[in-house]
Short mmCIF file of C-alpha atoms and ligand atoms in Angstrom, two decimals:
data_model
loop_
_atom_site.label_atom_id
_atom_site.label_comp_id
_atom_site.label_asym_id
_atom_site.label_seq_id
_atom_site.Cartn_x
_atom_site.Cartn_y
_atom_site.Cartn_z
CA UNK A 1 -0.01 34.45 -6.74
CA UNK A 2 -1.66 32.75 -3.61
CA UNK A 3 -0.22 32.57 -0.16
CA UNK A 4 0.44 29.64 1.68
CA UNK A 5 -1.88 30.89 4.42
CA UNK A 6 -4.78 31.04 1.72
CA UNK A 7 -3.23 28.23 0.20
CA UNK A 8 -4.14 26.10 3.24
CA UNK A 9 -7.20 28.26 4.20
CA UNK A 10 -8.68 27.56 0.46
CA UNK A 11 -8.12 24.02 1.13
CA UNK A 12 -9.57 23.74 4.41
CA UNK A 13 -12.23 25.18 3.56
CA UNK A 14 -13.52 22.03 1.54
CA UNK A 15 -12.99 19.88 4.60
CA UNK A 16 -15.98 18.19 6.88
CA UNK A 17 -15.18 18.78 10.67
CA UNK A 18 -13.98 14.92 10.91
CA UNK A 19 -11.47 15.96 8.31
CA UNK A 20 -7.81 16.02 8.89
CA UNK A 21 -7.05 19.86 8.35
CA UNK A 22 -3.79 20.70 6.46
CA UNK A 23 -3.26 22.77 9.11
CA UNK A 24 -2.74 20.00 11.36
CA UNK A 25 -0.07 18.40 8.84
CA UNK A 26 2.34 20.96 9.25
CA UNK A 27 4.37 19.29 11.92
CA UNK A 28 7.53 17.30 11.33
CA UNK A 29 9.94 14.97 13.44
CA UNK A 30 12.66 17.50 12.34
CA UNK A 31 11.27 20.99 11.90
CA UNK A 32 11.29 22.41 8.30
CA UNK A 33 10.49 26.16 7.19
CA UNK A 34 7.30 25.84 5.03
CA UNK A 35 7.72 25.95 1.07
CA UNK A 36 6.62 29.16 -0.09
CA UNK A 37 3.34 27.77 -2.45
CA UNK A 38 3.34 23.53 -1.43
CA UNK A 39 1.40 22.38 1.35
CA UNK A 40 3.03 19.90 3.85
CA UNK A 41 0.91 17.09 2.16
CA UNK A 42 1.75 18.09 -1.53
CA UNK A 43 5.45 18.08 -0.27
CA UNK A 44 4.98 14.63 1.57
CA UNK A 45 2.87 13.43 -2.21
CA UNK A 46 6.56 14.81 -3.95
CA UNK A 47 9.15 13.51 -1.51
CA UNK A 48 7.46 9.69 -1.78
CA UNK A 49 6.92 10.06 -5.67
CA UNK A 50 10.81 11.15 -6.01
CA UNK A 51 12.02 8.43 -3.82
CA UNK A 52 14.11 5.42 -5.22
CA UNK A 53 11.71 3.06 -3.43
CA UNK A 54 8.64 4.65 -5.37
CA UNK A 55 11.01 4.37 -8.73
CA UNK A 56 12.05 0.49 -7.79
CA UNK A 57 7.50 -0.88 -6.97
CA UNK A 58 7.70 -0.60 -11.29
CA UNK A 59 9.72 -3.73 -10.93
CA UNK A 60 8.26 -5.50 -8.10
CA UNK A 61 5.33 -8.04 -8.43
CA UNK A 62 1.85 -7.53 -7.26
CA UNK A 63 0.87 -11.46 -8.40
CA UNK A 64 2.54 -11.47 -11.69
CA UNK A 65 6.25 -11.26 -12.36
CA UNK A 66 7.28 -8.81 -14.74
CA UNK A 67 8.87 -10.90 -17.59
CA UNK A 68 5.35 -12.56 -17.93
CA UNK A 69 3.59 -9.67 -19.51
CA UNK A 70 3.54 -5.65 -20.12
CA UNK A 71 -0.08 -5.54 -19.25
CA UNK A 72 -0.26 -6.95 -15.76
CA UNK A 73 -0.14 -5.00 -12.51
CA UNK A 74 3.24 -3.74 -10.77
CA UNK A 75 3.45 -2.35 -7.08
CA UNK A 76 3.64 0.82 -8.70
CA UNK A 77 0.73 0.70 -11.01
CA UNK A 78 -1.32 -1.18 -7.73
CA UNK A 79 -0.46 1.59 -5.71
CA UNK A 80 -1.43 4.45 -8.73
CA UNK A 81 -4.65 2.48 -8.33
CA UNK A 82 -5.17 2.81 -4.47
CA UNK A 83 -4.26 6.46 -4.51
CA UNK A 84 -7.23 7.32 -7.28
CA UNK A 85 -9.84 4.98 -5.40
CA UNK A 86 -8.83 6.48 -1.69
CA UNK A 87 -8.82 9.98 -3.35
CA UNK A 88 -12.23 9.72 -4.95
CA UNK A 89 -13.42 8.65 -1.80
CA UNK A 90 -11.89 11.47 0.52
CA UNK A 91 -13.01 13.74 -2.08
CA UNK A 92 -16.68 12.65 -1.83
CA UNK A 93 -16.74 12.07 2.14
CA UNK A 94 -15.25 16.10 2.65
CA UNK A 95 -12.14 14.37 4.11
CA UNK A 96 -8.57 15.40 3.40
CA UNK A 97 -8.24 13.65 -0.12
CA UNK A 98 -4.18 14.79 -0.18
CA UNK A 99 -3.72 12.73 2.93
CA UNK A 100 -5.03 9.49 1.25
CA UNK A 101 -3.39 9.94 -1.23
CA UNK A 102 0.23 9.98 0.30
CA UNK A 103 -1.09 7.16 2.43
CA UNK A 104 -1.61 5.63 -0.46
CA UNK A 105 1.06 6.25 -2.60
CA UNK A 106 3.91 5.01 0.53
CA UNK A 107 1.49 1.90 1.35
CA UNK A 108 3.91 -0.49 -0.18
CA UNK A 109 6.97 0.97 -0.64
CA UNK A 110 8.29 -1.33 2.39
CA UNK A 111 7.10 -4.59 -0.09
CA UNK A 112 9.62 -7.30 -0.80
CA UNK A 113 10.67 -8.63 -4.87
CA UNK A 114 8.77 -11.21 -5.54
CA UNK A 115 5.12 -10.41 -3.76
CA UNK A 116 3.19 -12.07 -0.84
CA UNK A 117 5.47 -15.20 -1.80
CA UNK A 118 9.04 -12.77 -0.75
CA UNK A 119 7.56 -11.44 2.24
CA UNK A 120 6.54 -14.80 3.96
CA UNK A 121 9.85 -16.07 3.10
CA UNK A 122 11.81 -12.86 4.72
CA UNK A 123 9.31 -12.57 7.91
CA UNK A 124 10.18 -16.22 8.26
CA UNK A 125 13.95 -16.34 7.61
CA UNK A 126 13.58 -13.04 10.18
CA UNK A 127 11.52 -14.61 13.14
CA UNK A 128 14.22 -14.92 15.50
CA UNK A 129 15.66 -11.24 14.42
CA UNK A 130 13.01 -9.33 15.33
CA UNK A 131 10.36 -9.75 12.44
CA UNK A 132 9.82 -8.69 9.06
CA UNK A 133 6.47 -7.03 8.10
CA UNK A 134 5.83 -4.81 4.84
CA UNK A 135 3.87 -2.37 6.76
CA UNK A 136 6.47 -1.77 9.27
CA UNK A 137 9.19 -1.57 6.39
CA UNK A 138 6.94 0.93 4.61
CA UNK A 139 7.34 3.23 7.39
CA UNK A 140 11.08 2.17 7.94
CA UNK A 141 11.62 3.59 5.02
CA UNK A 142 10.15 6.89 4.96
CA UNK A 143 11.44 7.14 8.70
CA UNK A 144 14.88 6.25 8.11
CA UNK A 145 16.21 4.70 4.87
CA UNK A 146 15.54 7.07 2.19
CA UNK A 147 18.84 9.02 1.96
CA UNK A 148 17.79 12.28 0.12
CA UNK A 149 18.45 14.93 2.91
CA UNK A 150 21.61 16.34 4.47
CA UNK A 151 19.46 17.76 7.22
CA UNK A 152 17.65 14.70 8.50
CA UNK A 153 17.29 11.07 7.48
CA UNK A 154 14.12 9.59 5.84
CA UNK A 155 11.78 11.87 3.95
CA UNK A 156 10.81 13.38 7.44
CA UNK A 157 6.68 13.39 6.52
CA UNK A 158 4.53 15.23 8.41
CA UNK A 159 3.43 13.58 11.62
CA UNK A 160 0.33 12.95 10.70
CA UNK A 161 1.40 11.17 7.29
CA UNK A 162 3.85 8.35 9.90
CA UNK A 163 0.72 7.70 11.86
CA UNK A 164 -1.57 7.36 8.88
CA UNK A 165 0.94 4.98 7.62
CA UNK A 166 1.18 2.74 10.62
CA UNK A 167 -1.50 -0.03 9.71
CA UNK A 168 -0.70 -1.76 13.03
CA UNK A 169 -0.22 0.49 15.57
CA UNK A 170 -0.28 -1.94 18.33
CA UNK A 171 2.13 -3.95 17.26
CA UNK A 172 4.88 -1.31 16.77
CA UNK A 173 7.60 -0.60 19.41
CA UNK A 174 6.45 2.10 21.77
CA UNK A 175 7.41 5.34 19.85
CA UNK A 176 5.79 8.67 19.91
CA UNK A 177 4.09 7.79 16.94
CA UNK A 178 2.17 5.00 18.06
CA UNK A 179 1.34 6.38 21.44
CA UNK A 180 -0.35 9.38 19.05
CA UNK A 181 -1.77 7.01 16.85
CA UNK A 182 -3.38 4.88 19.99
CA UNK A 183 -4.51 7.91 22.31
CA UNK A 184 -5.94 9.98 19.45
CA UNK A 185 -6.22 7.75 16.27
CA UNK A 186 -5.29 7.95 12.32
CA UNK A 187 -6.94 9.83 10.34
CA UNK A 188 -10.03 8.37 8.80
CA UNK A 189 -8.21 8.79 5.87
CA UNK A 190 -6.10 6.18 6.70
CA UNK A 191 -8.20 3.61 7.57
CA UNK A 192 -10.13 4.76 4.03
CA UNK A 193 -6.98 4.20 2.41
CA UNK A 194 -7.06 0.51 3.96
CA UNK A 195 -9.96 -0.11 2.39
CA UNK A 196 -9.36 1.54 -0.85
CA UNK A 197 -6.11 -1.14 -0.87
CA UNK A 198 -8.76 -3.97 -0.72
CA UNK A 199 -10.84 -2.47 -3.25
CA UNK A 200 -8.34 -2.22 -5.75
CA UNK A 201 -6.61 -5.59 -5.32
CA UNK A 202 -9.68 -7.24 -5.35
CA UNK A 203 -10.73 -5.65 -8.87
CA UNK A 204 -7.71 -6.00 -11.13
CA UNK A 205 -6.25 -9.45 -9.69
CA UNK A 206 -9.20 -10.63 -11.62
CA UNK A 207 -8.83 -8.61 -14.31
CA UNK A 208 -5.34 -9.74 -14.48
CA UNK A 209 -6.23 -13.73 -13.36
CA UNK A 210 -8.50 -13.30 -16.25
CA UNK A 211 -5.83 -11.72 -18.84
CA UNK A 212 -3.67 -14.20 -18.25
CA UNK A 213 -5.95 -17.32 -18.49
CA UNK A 214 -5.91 -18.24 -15.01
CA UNK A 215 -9.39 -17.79 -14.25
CA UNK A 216 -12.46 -18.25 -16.68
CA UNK A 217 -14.97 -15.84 -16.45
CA UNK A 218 -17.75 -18.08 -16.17
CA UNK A 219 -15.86 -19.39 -13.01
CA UNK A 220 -16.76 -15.81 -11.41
CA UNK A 221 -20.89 -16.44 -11.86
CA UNK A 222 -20.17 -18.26 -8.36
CA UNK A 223 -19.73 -14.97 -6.38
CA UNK A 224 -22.64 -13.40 -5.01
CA UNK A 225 -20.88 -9.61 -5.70
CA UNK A 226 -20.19 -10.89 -9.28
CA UNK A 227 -24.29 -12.06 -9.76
CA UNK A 228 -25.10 -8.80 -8.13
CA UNK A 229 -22.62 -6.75 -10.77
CA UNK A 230 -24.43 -8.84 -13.53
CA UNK A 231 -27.83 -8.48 -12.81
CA UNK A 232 -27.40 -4.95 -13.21
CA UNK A 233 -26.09 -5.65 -17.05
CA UNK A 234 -28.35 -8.25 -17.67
CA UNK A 235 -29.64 -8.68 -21.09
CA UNK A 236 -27.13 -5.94 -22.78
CA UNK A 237 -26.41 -7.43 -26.40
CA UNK A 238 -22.70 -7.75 -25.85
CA UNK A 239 -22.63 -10.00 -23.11
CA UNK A 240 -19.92 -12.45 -24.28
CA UNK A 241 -17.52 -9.29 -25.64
CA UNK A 242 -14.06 -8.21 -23.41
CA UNK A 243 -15.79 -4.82 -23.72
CA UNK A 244 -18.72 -6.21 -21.61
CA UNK A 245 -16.47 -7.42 -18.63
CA UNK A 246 -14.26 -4.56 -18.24
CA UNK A 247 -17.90 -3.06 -18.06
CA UNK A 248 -18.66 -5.49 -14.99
CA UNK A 249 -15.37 -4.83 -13.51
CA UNK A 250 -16.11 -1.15 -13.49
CA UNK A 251 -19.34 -1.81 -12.41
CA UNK A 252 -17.68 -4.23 -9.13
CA UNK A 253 -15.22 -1.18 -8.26
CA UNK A 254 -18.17 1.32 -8.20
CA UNK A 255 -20.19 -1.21 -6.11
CA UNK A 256 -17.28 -1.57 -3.31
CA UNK A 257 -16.69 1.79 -3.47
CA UNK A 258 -19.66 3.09 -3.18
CA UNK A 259 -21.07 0.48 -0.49
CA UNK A 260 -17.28 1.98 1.77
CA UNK A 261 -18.48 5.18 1.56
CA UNK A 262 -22.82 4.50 2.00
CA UNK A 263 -22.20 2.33 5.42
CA UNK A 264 -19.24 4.29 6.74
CA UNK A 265 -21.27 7.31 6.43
CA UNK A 266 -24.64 5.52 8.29
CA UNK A 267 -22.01 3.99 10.83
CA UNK A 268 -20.84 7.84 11.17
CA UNK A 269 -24.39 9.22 12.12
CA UNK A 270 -25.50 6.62 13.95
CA UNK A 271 -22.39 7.01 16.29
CA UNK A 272 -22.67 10.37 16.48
CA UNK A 273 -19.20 10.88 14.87
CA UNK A 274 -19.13 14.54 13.66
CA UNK A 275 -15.81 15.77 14.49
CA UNK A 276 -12.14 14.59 14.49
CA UNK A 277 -12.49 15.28 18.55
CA UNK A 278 -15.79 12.98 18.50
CA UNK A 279 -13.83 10.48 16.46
CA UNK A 280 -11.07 10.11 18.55
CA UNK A 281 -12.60 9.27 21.02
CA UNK A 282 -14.76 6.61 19.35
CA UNK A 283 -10.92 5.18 18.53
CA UNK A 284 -9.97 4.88 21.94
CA UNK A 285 -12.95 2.70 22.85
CA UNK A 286 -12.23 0.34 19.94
CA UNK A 287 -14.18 1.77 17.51
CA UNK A 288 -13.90 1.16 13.98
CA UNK A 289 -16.39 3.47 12.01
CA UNK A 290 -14.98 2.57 8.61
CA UNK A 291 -16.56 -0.18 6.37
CA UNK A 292 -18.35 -2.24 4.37
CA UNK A 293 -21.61 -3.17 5.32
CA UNK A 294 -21.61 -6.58 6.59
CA UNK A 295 -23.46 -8.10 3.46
CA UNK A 296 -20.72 -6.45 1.43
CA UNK A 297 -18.02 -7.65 3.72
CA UNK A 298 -19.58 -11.34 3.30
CA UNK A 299 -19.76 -10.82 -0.58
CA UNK A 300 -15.83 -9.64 0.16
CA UNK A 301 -14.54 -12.42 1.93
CA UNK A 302 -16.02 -14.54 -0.68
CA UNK A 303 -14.32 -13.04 -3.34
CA UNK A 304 -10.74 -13.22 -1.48
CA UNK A 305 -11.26 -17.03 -0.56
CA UNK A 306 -11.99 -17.83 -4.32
CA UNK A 307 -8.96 -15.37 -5.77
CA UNK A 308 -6.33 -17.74 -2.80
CA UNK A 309 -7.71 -20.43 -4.30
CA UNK A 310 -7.66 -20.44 -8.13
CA UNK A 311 -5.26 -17.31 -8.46
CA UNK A 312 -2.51 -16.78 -5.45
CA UNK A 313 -2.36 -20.39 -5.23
CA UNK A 314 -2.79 -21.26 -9.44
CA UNK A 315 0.23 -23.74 -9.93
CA UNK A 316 1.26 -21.35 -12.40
CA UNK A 317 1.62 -18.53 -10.18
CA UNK A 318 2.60 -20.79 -7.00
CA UNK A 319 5.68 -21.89 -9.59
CA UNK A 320 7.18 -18.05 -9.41
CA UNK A 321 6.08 -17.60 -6.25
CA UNK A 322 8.65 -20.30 -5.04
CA UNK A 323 11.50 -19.87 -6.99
CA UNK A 324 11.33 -16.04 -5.53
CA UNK A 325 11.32 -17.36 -2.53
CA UNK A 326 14.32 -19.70 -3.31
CA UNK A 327 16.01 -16.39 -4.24
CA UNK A 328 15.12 -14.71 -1.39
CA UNK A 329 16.56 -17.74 1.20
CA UNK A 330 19.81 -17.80 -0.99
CA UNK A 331 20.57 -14.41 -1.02
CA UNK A 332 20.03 -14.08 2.80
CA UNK A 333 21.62 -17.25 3.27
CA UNK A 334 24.84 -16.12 1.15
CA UNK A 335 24.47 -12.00 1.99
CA UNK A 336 24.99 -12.91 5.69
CA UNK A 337 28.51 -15.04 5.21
CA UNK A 338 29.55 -12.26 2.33
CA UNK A 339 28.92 -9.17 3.89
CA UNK A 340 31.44 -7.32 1.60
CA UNK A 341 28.44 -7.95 -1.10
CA UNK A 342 26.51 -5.73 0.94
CA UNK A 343 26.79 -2.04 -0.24
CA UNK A 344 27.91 0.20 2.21
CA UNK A 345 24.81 2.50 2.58
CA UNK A 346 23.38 -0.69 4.22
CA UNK A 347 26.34 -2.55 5.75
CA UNK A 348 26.81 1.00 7.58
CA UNK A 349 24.28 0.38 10.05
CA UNK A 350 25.33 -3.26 11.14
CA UNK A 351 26.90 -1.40 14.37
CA UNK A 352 23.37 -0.07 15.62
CA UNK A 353 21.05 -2.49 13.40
CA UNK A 354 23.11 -6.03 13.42
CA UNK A 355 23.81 -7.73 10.79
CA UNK A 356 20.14 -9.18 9.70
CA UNK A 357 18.45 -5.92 10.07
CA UNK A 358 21.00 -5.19 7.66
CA UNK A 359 19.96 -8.00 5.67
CA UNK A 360 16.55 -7.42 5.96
CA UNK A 361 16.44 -4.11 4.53
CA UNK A 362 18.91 -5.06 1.80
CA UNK A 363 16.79 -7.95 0.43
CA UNK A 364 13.63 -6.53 0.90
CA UNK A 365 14.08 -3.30 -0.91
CA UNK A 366 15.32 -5.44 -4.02
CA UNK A 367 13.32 -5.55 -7.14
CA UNK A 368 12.63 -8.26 -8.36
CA UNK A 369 15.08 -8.46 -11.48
CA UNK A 370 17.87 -6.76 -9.10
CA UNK A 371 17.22 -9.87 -7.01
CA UNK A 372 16.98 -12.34 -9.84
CA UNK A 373 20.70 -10.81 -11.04
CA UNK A 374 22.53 -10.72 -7.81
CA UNK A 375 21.62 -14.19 -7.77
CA UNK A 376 22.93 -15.09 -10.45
CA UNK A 377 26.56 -13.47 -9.75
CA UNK A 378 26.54 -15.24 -6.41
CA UNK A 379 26.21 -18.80 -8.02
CA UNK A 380 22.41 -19.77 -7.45
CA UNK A 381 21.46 -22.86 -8.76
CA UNK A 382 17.80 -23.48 -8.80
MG1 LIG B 1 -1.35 -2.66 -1.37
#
């Protein structure tokens, strides 16, 4: 049997220099002996997976609600996605591919029921309250709500997990974590990981817009990255078969991907960027070595504008997306006069939260078919 020490030394070993070492993931908010044969990132990989907010993304939308279909996207299998694309690239790049990976896997954890549609409604219904942002709620969550441990609150992560996580440093309160994450950066994993998030929502909401008759293929031949895919398939016999356009969606992934990891690594050398030292510093001056190239980015922002236009904004999908927002405002709106509703592992923190942080987390950590059901017992009428 392996030691821990040449656990960690075997896995280091693979690592570039710009790499976040396991090493440097051993430290925690609340100190913890070391497991025996699990690295601190394995451990933080296990403590998200195990979580009841990992367990609940199965029943929260990505763009489709659940009762429309078994073979759409869920948070959960979006977020299986993102941690196999971030991995890959790690892998490929020499960085920390375990650190992705629990990026990935807690990236949403913090989203509302109901998708983009439940968050705008709760940020909005929260503006006056101090805010509601998924990001924020993600780490929210693994900082504090989780309720696993007798010996600390939260899933206490490693350090360098919480600052990976925080997509918007800037904006956060002024804790210890986002001084570290301004003065000496994520890890490039993280900002990978941000990346890898695009990637995959970008690939299967069409794949999905497209299962479920919302888009029409031919509509795609618009989209520079979609002629570029083609071209490359050109001429193949089965150009009109399903088989042939799960071929060009592979074929889109592997382009993204692939352009992420070409121009971050010329962006890399050409700034010099060898070590996690170098790269830090590079951070503090506002420098964002991770990306597409800016044709790809074009091709990118293309792609989103036409998915907002005929898919997040479809009248079919725009249909759910307000009633779960009609949910959303009625259970806040009824929550806050019935507190008793609330259960007590949330109303227990009204003293140092107040009442719509209470609220907040309540709502926002619903499913989607939990929300749909409280509802229901509280009289909505839609
Ligand atoms: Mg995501």
């Amino acid at each position: 049997m392996k030691s821990y020490n040449e656990l960690l030394e075997e896995e280091d070993r693979h690592l570039s220099d710009i790499a976040v070492k396991n090493s440097e993931t051993v430290e925690r908010m609340y100190p913890e002996e070391e497991h025996p044969y699990r690295l601190p990132l394995s451990r933080d990989r296990d403590r998200i997976v195990h979580s009841r907010s990992f367990k609940r993304l199965e029943y929260k939308t990505q763009v489709f609600i659940n009762s429309e279909g078994d073979n759409y996207r869920t948070r959960l299998t979006h977020t299986l996605e993102v941690a196999g694309v971030s991995r890959t690239i790690c892998r490929v790049m020499g960085l920390n591919s375990h650190l992705g990976e629990v990026i990935a896997l807690a990236h949403d954890l913090g989203h509302t029921p109901f998708g983009h549609a439940g968050q705008d409604i709760l940020s909005e219904l929260m503006k006056d309250f101090g805010g509601f942002e998924h990001n924020k709620q993600s780490l929210r969550i693994v900082e504090e709500l989780e309720n696993r441990y007798s010996e600390f609150p939260g899933l206490n992560l490693s350090r360098m997990s919480l600052i990976g996580l925080m997509k918007h440093g800037g904006e956060y309160e002024k804790s210890d974590l986002s001084i570290l994450r301004e003065e000496s950066g994520p890890g490039l994993e993280s900002l990978i990981t941000d990346c890898a998030d695009e990637i995959a929502y970008n690939s299967h909401d069409i794949e999905d817009g497209i299962e479920r008759n919302l888009i029409h293929i031919s509509q795609l031949n618009s989209l520079a990255i979609w002629q570029r895919v083609v071209s490359d398939f050109r001429g193949e016999k089965d150009e009109n078969s399903e088989l042939y356009f799960r071929k060009l969606l592979r074929s889109l992934m592997n382009t993204m991907v692939s352009n992420l990891i070409e121009s971050t690594e010329a962006t890399l050398k050409k700034e010099g960027i060898r070590t996690r030292k170098d790269f830090s510093e590079a951070w503090k001056s506002g420098k964002r070595p991770v990306g597409f190239s800016l044709e790809m980015s074009d091709s990118i922002s293309e792609l989103k504008k036409f998915l907002s236009a005929n898919l997040y904004n479809h009248p079919d999908v725009v249909v759910n997306s307000n009633r779960g927002k009609r949910i959303i405002e009625f259970l806040f709106g009824y929550l806050k006069n019935h507190s008793e509703k609330i259960p007590e592992k949330f109303l227990s923190r009204r003293e140092s939260d107040g009442i719509y942080r209470v609220l907040s987390d309540y709502i926002s950590g619903m499913t989607d078919r939990y929300a749909e059901s409280k509802a229901d017992e509280f009289g909505f009428k839609d």
